[in-house]
């Protein structure tokens, strides 16, 4: 496939908009692909507020297992290219739908996590938040005695308005918008390519498969993220962290 390299310095601000496909080559399954998690579990039983109220231990066990799975995976070269680019360019940000924390583990500093993080817990009672690390232990209950829930957006939850505002601010200022590995089916994130386009950004899609919002992009590369990103930004080399 022909890939035209981009010169980062040609752009004032770059936004990477990422979805589950970004982490697929790290070994974390997408939702809609083969082996997707909702082919094995019912979200009604493990990933919604109602299930948490009904059976918190079952929901927390499910998320503990997810964390073990994600902790065993490493950021891929795509995550690393994005993180390294941030070291070379003053305005690079990541707006991600992923909850796996792999952008942070690769070294990205400006990451807006639309759907929260597996690596943060929240007390539904007093609102306290607790950051946790892959590989280290963490409590199931808050100091106040309530069960701690994962600080992620479950089915039926609303997104945090501050997070949406931060994402919109990034989009408003960007002139290069690179979408990686999203099917564009989960809202409001699915509307972001349109917002970037309206703001005049040049937009690219990296995804082996086209989807409904593909026509919104100026250019598409139909190949996996790890094949496209290093060739799109060949000027970027950075420390490999995992
Ligand atoms: P999705 O599962 O709906 O779609 C994944 C997309 O990635 C598809 O369009 C697929 O063609 C593409 N893809 C697959 N392999 C790829 C690769 N190697 N390189 C580039 N693209 C590839 O995911 P979504 O659009 O992110 O929406 C699903 C929701 O579920 C989101 O909230 C998402 O964050 C969440 N989710 C997160 C994780 C994670 O944190 N890693 C994993 C699964 C789902």
Tab-separated table of C-alpha atoms and ligand atoms in Angstrom:
chain	number	residue	atom	x	y	z
A	1	UNK	CA	0.000	0.000	0.000
A	2	UNK	CA	1.238	3.499	-0.845
A	3	UNK	CA	1.409	5.713	2.210
A	4	UNK	CA	2.282	9.370	1.855
A	5	UNK	CA	4.359	10.359	4.897
A	6	UNK	CA	3.209	13.410	6.832
A	7	UNK	CA	5.521	16.105	8.113
A	8	UNK	CA	4.295	16.838	11.666
A	9	UNK	CA	5.698	20.380	11.573
A	10	UNK	CA	3.275	21.191	8.738
A	11	UNK	CA	0.471	21.048	11.315
A	12	UNK	CA	-0.303	23.317	14.236
A	13	UNK	CA	-2.186	20.732	16.321
A	14	UNK	CA	-2.670	17.005	15.808
A	15	UNK	CA	-5.425	14.872	17.313
A	16	UNK	CA	-5.379	11.086	17.272
A	17	UNK	CA	-8.882	9.733	17.721
A	18	UNK	CA	-8.607	6.083	18.699
A	19	UNK	CA	-10.868	3.104	19.242
A	20	UNK	CA	-10.591	-0.573	20.033
A	21	UNK	CA	-8.729	-1.308	16.745
A	22	UNK	CA	-5.797	0.738	18.069
A	23	UNK	CA	-5.184	-1.930	20.708
A	24	UNK	CA	-6.210	-4.973	18.656
A	25	UNK	CA	-2.618	-5.744	17.697
A	26	UNK	CA	-1.627	-5.555	21.357
A	27	UNK	CA	-3.909	-8.545	21.862
A	28	UNK	CA	-6.995	-6.777	23.240
A	29	UNK	CA	-10.032	-7.863	21.247
A	30	UNK	CA	-12.347	-5.290	19.661
A	31	UNK	CA	-16.040	-5.456	20.495
A	32	UNK	CA	-17.288	-6.062	17.023
A	33	UNK	CA	-14.626	-8.447	15.818
A	34	UNK	CA	-14.179	-12.179	16.250
A	35	UNK	CA	-13.481	-13.043	19.892
A	36	UNK	CA	-15.120	-9.792	21.062
A	37	UNK	CA	-16.000	-9.760	24.709
A	38	UNK	CA	-19.772	-9.461	24.265
A	39	UNK	CA	-19.844	-12.765	22.412
A	40	UNK	CA	-18.804	-14.389	25.724
A	41	UNK	CA	-20.526	-12.246	28.351
A	42	UNK	CA	-23.820	-10.423	28.632
A	43	UNK	CA	-23.176	-6.761	29.376
A	44	UNK	CA	-26.495	-6.661	31.253
A	45	UNK	CA	-24.861	-8.905	33.860
A	46	UNK	CA	-21.418	-7.331	34.149
A	47	UNK	CA	-21.233	-3.853	32.641
A	48	UNK	CA	-24.067	-1.634	33.756
A	49	UNK	CA	-25.099	0.191	36.896
A	50	UNK	CA	-28.064	-2.121	37.442
A	51	UNK	CA	-25.851	-5.215	37.460
A	52	UNK	CA	-23.436	-3.506	39.878
A	53	UNK	CA	-26.260	-2.729	42.296
A	54	UNK	CA	-27.627	-6.273	41.971
A	55	UNK	CA	-24.362	-8.198	42.268
A	56	UNK	CA	-21.295	-5.996	42.855
A	57	UNK	CA	-18.947	-8.925	43.448
A	58	UNK	CA	-19.775	-10.498	40.096
A	59	UNK	CA	-19.230	-7.190	38.279
A	60	UNK	CA	-15.966	-6.508	40.106
A	61	UNK	CA	-14.686	-10.021	39.382
A	62	UNK	CA	-15.392	-9.482	35.693
A	63	UNK	CA	-13.397	-6.234	35.736
A	64	UNK	CA	-10.550	-7.784	37.721
A	65	UNK	CA	-10.264	-10.378	34.956
A	66	UNK	CA	-10.300	-7.661	32.287
A	67	UNK	CA	-7.450	-5.879	34.090
A	68	UNK	CA	-5.387	-9.050	34.255
A	69	UNK	CA	-5.908	-9.547	30.515
A	70	UNK	CA	-4.960	-5.953	29.672
A	71	UNK	CA	-1.975	-5.939	32.068
A	72	UNK	CA	-0.562	-8.891	30.129
A	73	UNK	CA	-0.682	-6.853	26.884
A	74	UNK	CA	1.781	-4.201	25.829
A	75	UNK	CA	1.432	-0.981	23.845
A	76	UNK	CA	2.154	-1.661	20.183
A	77	UNK	CA	4.295	0.300	17.773
A	78	UNK	CA	1.266	2.428	16.865
A	79	UNK	CA	0.859	3.613	20.466
A	80	UNK	CA	4.615	4.227	20.553
A	81	UNK	CA	4.637	6.354	17.401
A	82	UNK	CA	1.869	8.549	18.827
A	83	UNK	CA	3.695	8.918	22.161
A	84	UNK	CA	6.995	9.727	20.457
A	85	UNK	CA	5.331	12.323	18.259
A	86	UNK	CA	4.205	14.161	21.389
A	87	UNK	CA	7.872	14.542	22.355
A	88	UNK	CA	8.618	16.258	19.053
A	89	UNK	CA	5.563	18.379	18.470
A	90	UNK	CA	4.053	20.917	20.887
A	91	UNK	CA	0.423	20.053	20.258
A	92	UNK	CA	-0.388	16.385	20.017
A	93	UNK	CA	-3.339	14.954	21.875
A	94	UNK	CA	-5.128	11.649	21.979
A	95	UNK	CA	-8.900	11.402	22.256
A	96	UNK	CA	-9.580	7.763	22.937
A	97	UNK	CA	-12.612	5.565	23.370
A	98	UNK	CA	-10.391	2.903	24.892
A	99	UNK	CA	-10.327	2.131	28.585
A	100	UNK	CA	-7.170	0.012	28.504
A	101	UNK	CA	-4.617	2.714	29.423
A	102	UNK	CA	-2.198	1.630	26.674
A	103	UNK	CA	-1.645	5.178	25.384
A	104	UNK	CA	-0.494	6.230	28.849
A	105	UNK	CA	1.667	3.153	29.204
A	106	UNK	CA	3.316	3.989	25.869
A	107	UNK	CA	4.188	7.415	27.282
A	108	UNK	CA	1.471	9.685	25.882
A	109	UNK	CA	0.773	12.534	28.310
A	110	UNK	CA	-2.240	14.282	26.799
A	111	UNK	CA	-4.843	11.543	26.680
A	112	UNK	CA	-8.547	12.282	26.923
A	113	UNK	CA	-10.296	9.068	27.888
A	114	UNK	CA	-13.885	9.480	26.742
A	115	UNK	CA	-15.076	6.260	28.319
A	116	UNK	CA	-12.936	6.380	31.448
A	117	UNK	CA	-10.258	3.924	32.471
A	118	UNK	CA	-9.997	0.407	33.811
A	119	UNK	CA	-7.146	1.780	35.902
A	120	UNK	CA	-9.233	4.134	37.989
A	121	UNK	CA	-11.857	3.309	40.609
A	122	UNK	CA	-14.658	5.556	41.802
A	123	UNK	CA	-16.730	5.500	44.942
A	124	UNK	CA	-20.396	5.875	43.991
A	125	UNK	CA	-21.097	7.080	47.507
A	126	UNK	CA	-18.553	9.839	48.213
A	127	UNK	CA	-17.205	10.342	44.661
A	128	UNK	CA	-13.591	9.613	45.664
A	129	UNK	CA	-11.343	8.359	42.860
A	130	UNK	CA	-8.436	5.944	43.145
A	131	UNK	CA	-5.771	5.428	40.447
A	132	UNK	CA	-4.486	1.870	40.232
A	133	UNK	CA	-1.449	0.348	38.523
A	134	UNK	CA	-1.212	-2.788	36.411
A	135	UNK	CA	0.231	-5.518	38.595
A	136	UNK	CA	-0.495	-3.922	41.970
A	137	UNK	CA	-3.249	-4.777	44.405
A	138	UNK	CA	-6.270	-2.565	45.077
A	139	UNK	CA	-9.288	-2.616	47.375
A	140	UNK	CA	-12.851	-3.577	46.435
A	141	UNK	CA	-14.303	-1.116	48.909
A	142	UNK	CA	-13.842	2.570	49.638
A	143	UNK	CA	-12.775	3.801	53.073
A	144	UNK	CA	-16.437	4.782	53.541
A	145	UNK	CA	-17.426	1.124	53.121
A	146	UNK	CA	-19.126	1.359	49.706
A	147	UNK	CA	-18.104	-0.918	46.828
A	148	UNK	CA	-15.690	0.857	44.471
A	149	UNK	CA	-16.774	0.716	40.841
A	150	UNK	CA	-14.484	0.992	37.807
A	151	UNK	CA	-14.419	4.617	36.635
A	152	UNK	CA	-15.560	3.668	33.158
A	153	UNK	CA	-18.640	4.475	31.139
A	154	UNK	CA	-20.854	1.419	31.327
A	155	UNK	CA	-23.862	0.752	29.170
A	156	UNK	CA	-26.514	3.296	30.128
A	157	UNK	CA	-24.031	5.687	31.832
A	158	UNK	CA	-23.532	9.249	30.654
A	159	UNK	CA	-20.158	10.569	29.629
A	160	UNK	CA	-18.456	13.055	31.921
A	161	UNK	CA	-19.292	16.534	30.599
A	162	UNK	CA	-15.817	17.863	31.483
A	163	UNK	CA	-14.251	15.125	29.396
A	164	UNK	CA	-16.465	15.930	26.415
A	165	UNK	CA	-15.573	19.606	26.761
A	166	UNK	CA	-11.849	18.769	26.810
A	167	UNK	CA	-12.261	16.606	23.691
A	168	UNK	CA	-14.179	19.358	21.902
A	169	UNK	CA	-11.461	21.870	22.730
A	170	UNK	CA	-8.831	19.583	21.223
A	171	UNK	CA	-10.941	19.105	18.112
A	172	UNK	CA	-11.586	22.824	17.765
A	173	UNK	CA	-7.887	23.597	17.612
A	174	UNK	CA	-6.639	20.746	15.444
A	175	UNK	CA	-5.693	20.911	11.788
A	176	UNK	CA	-4.760	17.234	11.480
A	177	UNK	CA	-7.185	14.565	12.705
A	178	UNK	CA	-6.077	10.943	12.550
A	179	UNK	CA	-8.689	8.329	13.339
A	180	UNK	CA	-7.346	4.888	14.240
A	181	UNK	CA	-9.382	1.717	14.693
A	182	UNK	CA	-12.886	2.876	15.413
A	183	UNK	CA	-16.103	1.632	13.870
A	184	UNK	CA	-17.799	4.991	14.484
A	185	UNK	CA	-20.843	3.438	16.076
A	186	UNK	CA	-20.619	4.663	19.666
A	187	UNK	CA	-21.921	8.184	20.310
A	188	UNK	CA	-21.015	10.948	20.921
A	189	UNK	CA	-17.539	9.849	19.781
A	190	UNK	CA	-18.902	8.819	16.374
A	191	UNK	CA	-19.670	12.488	15.721
A	192	UNK	CA	-16.083	13.678	16.249
A	193	UNK	CA	-14.826	13.118	12.680
A	194	UNK	CA	-17.631	15.386	11.478
A	195	UNK	CA	-16.672	18.033	14.052
A	196	UNK	CA	-13.019	17.903	12.957
A	197	UNK	CA	-14.066	18.215	9.348
A	198	UNK	CA	-16.322	21.204	10.071
A	199	UNK	CA	-13.401	22.838	11.859
A	200	UNK	CA	-11.340	22.489	8.699
A	201	UNK	CA	-8.906	19.776	9.833
A	202	UNK	CA	-7.339	17.440	7.300
A	203	UNK	CA	-8.604	14.029	8.350
A	204	UNK	CA	-7.334	10.519	7.871
A	205	UNK	CA	-8.781	7.138	8.712
A	206	UNK	CA	-6.649	4.099	9.555
A	207	UNK	CA	-8.832	1.015	9.591
A	208	UNK	CA	-8.707	-2.225	7.574
A	209	UNK	CA	-12.489	-1.961	7.133
A	210	UNK	CA	-14.677	0.893	5.952
A	211	UNK	CA	-17.735	1.878	7.973
A	212	UNK	CA	-20.626	4.315	7.817
A	213	UNK	CA	-18.569	7.375	8.704
A	214	UNK	CA	-15.644	6.559	6.394
A	215	UNK	CA	-16.864	8.994	3.702
A	216	UNK	CA	-16.251	11.854	6.152
A	217	UNK	CA	-12.472	11.466	5.999
A	218	UNK	CA	-10.233	13.106	3.405
A	219	UNK	CA	-8.128	9.958	3.095
A	220	UNK	CA	-8.301	6.348	4.257
A	221	UNK	CA	-5.624	3.697	4.725
A	222	UNK	CA	-7.202	0.242	4.740
A	223	UNK	CA	-4.543	-1.549	6.770
A	224	UNK	CA	-3.777	-2.270	10.443
A	225	UNK	CA	-2.585	0.554	12.694
A	226	UNK	CA	0.894	-0.889	13.269
A	227	UNK	CA	1.537	-0.994	9.544
A	228	UNK	CA	0.318	2.507	8.779
A	229	UNK	CA	1.385	4.732	11.706
A	230	UNK	CA	5.172	4.161	11.485
A	231	UNK	CA	5.074	4.810	7.739
A	232	UNK	CA	2.831	7.847	8.081
A	233	UNK	CA	5.259	9.458	10.551
A	234	UNK	CA	8.697	8.095	9.564
A	235	UNK	CA	10.425	11.076	11.166
A	236	UNK	CA	9.345	9.834	14.575
A	237	UNK	CA	11.505	7.549	16.593
A	238	UNK	CA	11.053	7.346	20.313
A	239	UNK	CA	11.946	5.277	23.323
A	240	UNK	CA	10.064	2.014	23.445
A	241	UNK	CA	8.232	1.764	26.757
A	242	UNK	CA	5.916	-0.935	27.970
B	1	LIG	P1	-15.291	-1.392	17.671
B	1	LIG	O1	-15.012	-2.720	18.282
B	1	LIG	O2	-16.695	-1.001	17.403
B	1	LIG	O3	-14.535	-1.288	16.267
B	1	LIG	C1	-13.170	-1.575	16.149
B	1	LIG	C2	-12.693	-1.051	14.814
B	1	LIG	O4	-11.303	-1.294	14.727
B	1	LIG	C3	-13.338	-1.739	13.606
B	1	LIG	O5	-13.779	-0.731	12.711
B	1	LIG	C4	-12.207	-2.564	13.007
B	1	LIG	O6	-12.311	-2.642	11.593
B	1	LIG	C5	-10.999	-1.759	13.442
B	1	LIG	N1	-9.762	-2.518	13.543
B	1	LIG	C6	-9.595	-3.825	13.887
B	1	LIG	N2	-8.294	-4.142	13.913
B	1	LIG	C7	-7.613	-3.001	13.588
B	1	LIG	C8	-6.246	-2.682	13.464
B	1	LIG	N3	-5.279	-3.601	13.680
B	1	LIG	N4	-5.880	-1.425	13.114
B	1	LIG	C9	-6.834	-0.484	12.890
B	1	LIG	N5	-8.162	-0.739	12.988
B	1	LIG	C10	-8.548	-1.977	13.344
B	1	LIG	O7	-14.538	-0.315	18.571
B	1	LIG	P2	-14.861	1.204	18.873
B	1	LIG	O8	-15.229	1.924	17.630
B	1	LIG	O9	-13.715	1.686	19.674
B	1	LIG	O10	-16.185	1.183	19.790
B	1	LIG	C11	-16.462	0.192	20.741
B	1	LIG	C12	-16.517	0.645	22.187
B	1	LIG	O11	-15.941	-0.356	23.024
B	1	LIG	C13	-15.673	1.837	22.477
B	1	LIG	O12	-16.161	2.458	23.599
B	1	LIG	C14	-14.336	1.171	22.810
B	1	LIG	O13	-13.447	1.941	23.463
B	1	LIG	C15	-14.744	0.041	23.681
B	1	LIG	N6	-13.714	-1.025	23.658
B	1	LIG	C16	-12.489	-0.713	24.197
B	1	LIG	C17	-11.476	-1.641	24.160
B	1	LIG	C18	-10.150	-1.226	24.729
B	1	LIG	O14	-10.093	-0.442	25.661
B	1	LIG	N7	-9.064	-1.733	24.161
B	1	LIG	C19	-11.680	-2.898	23.569
B	1	LIG	C20	-12.942	-3.189	23.060
B	1	LIG	C21	-13.948	-2.214	23.089
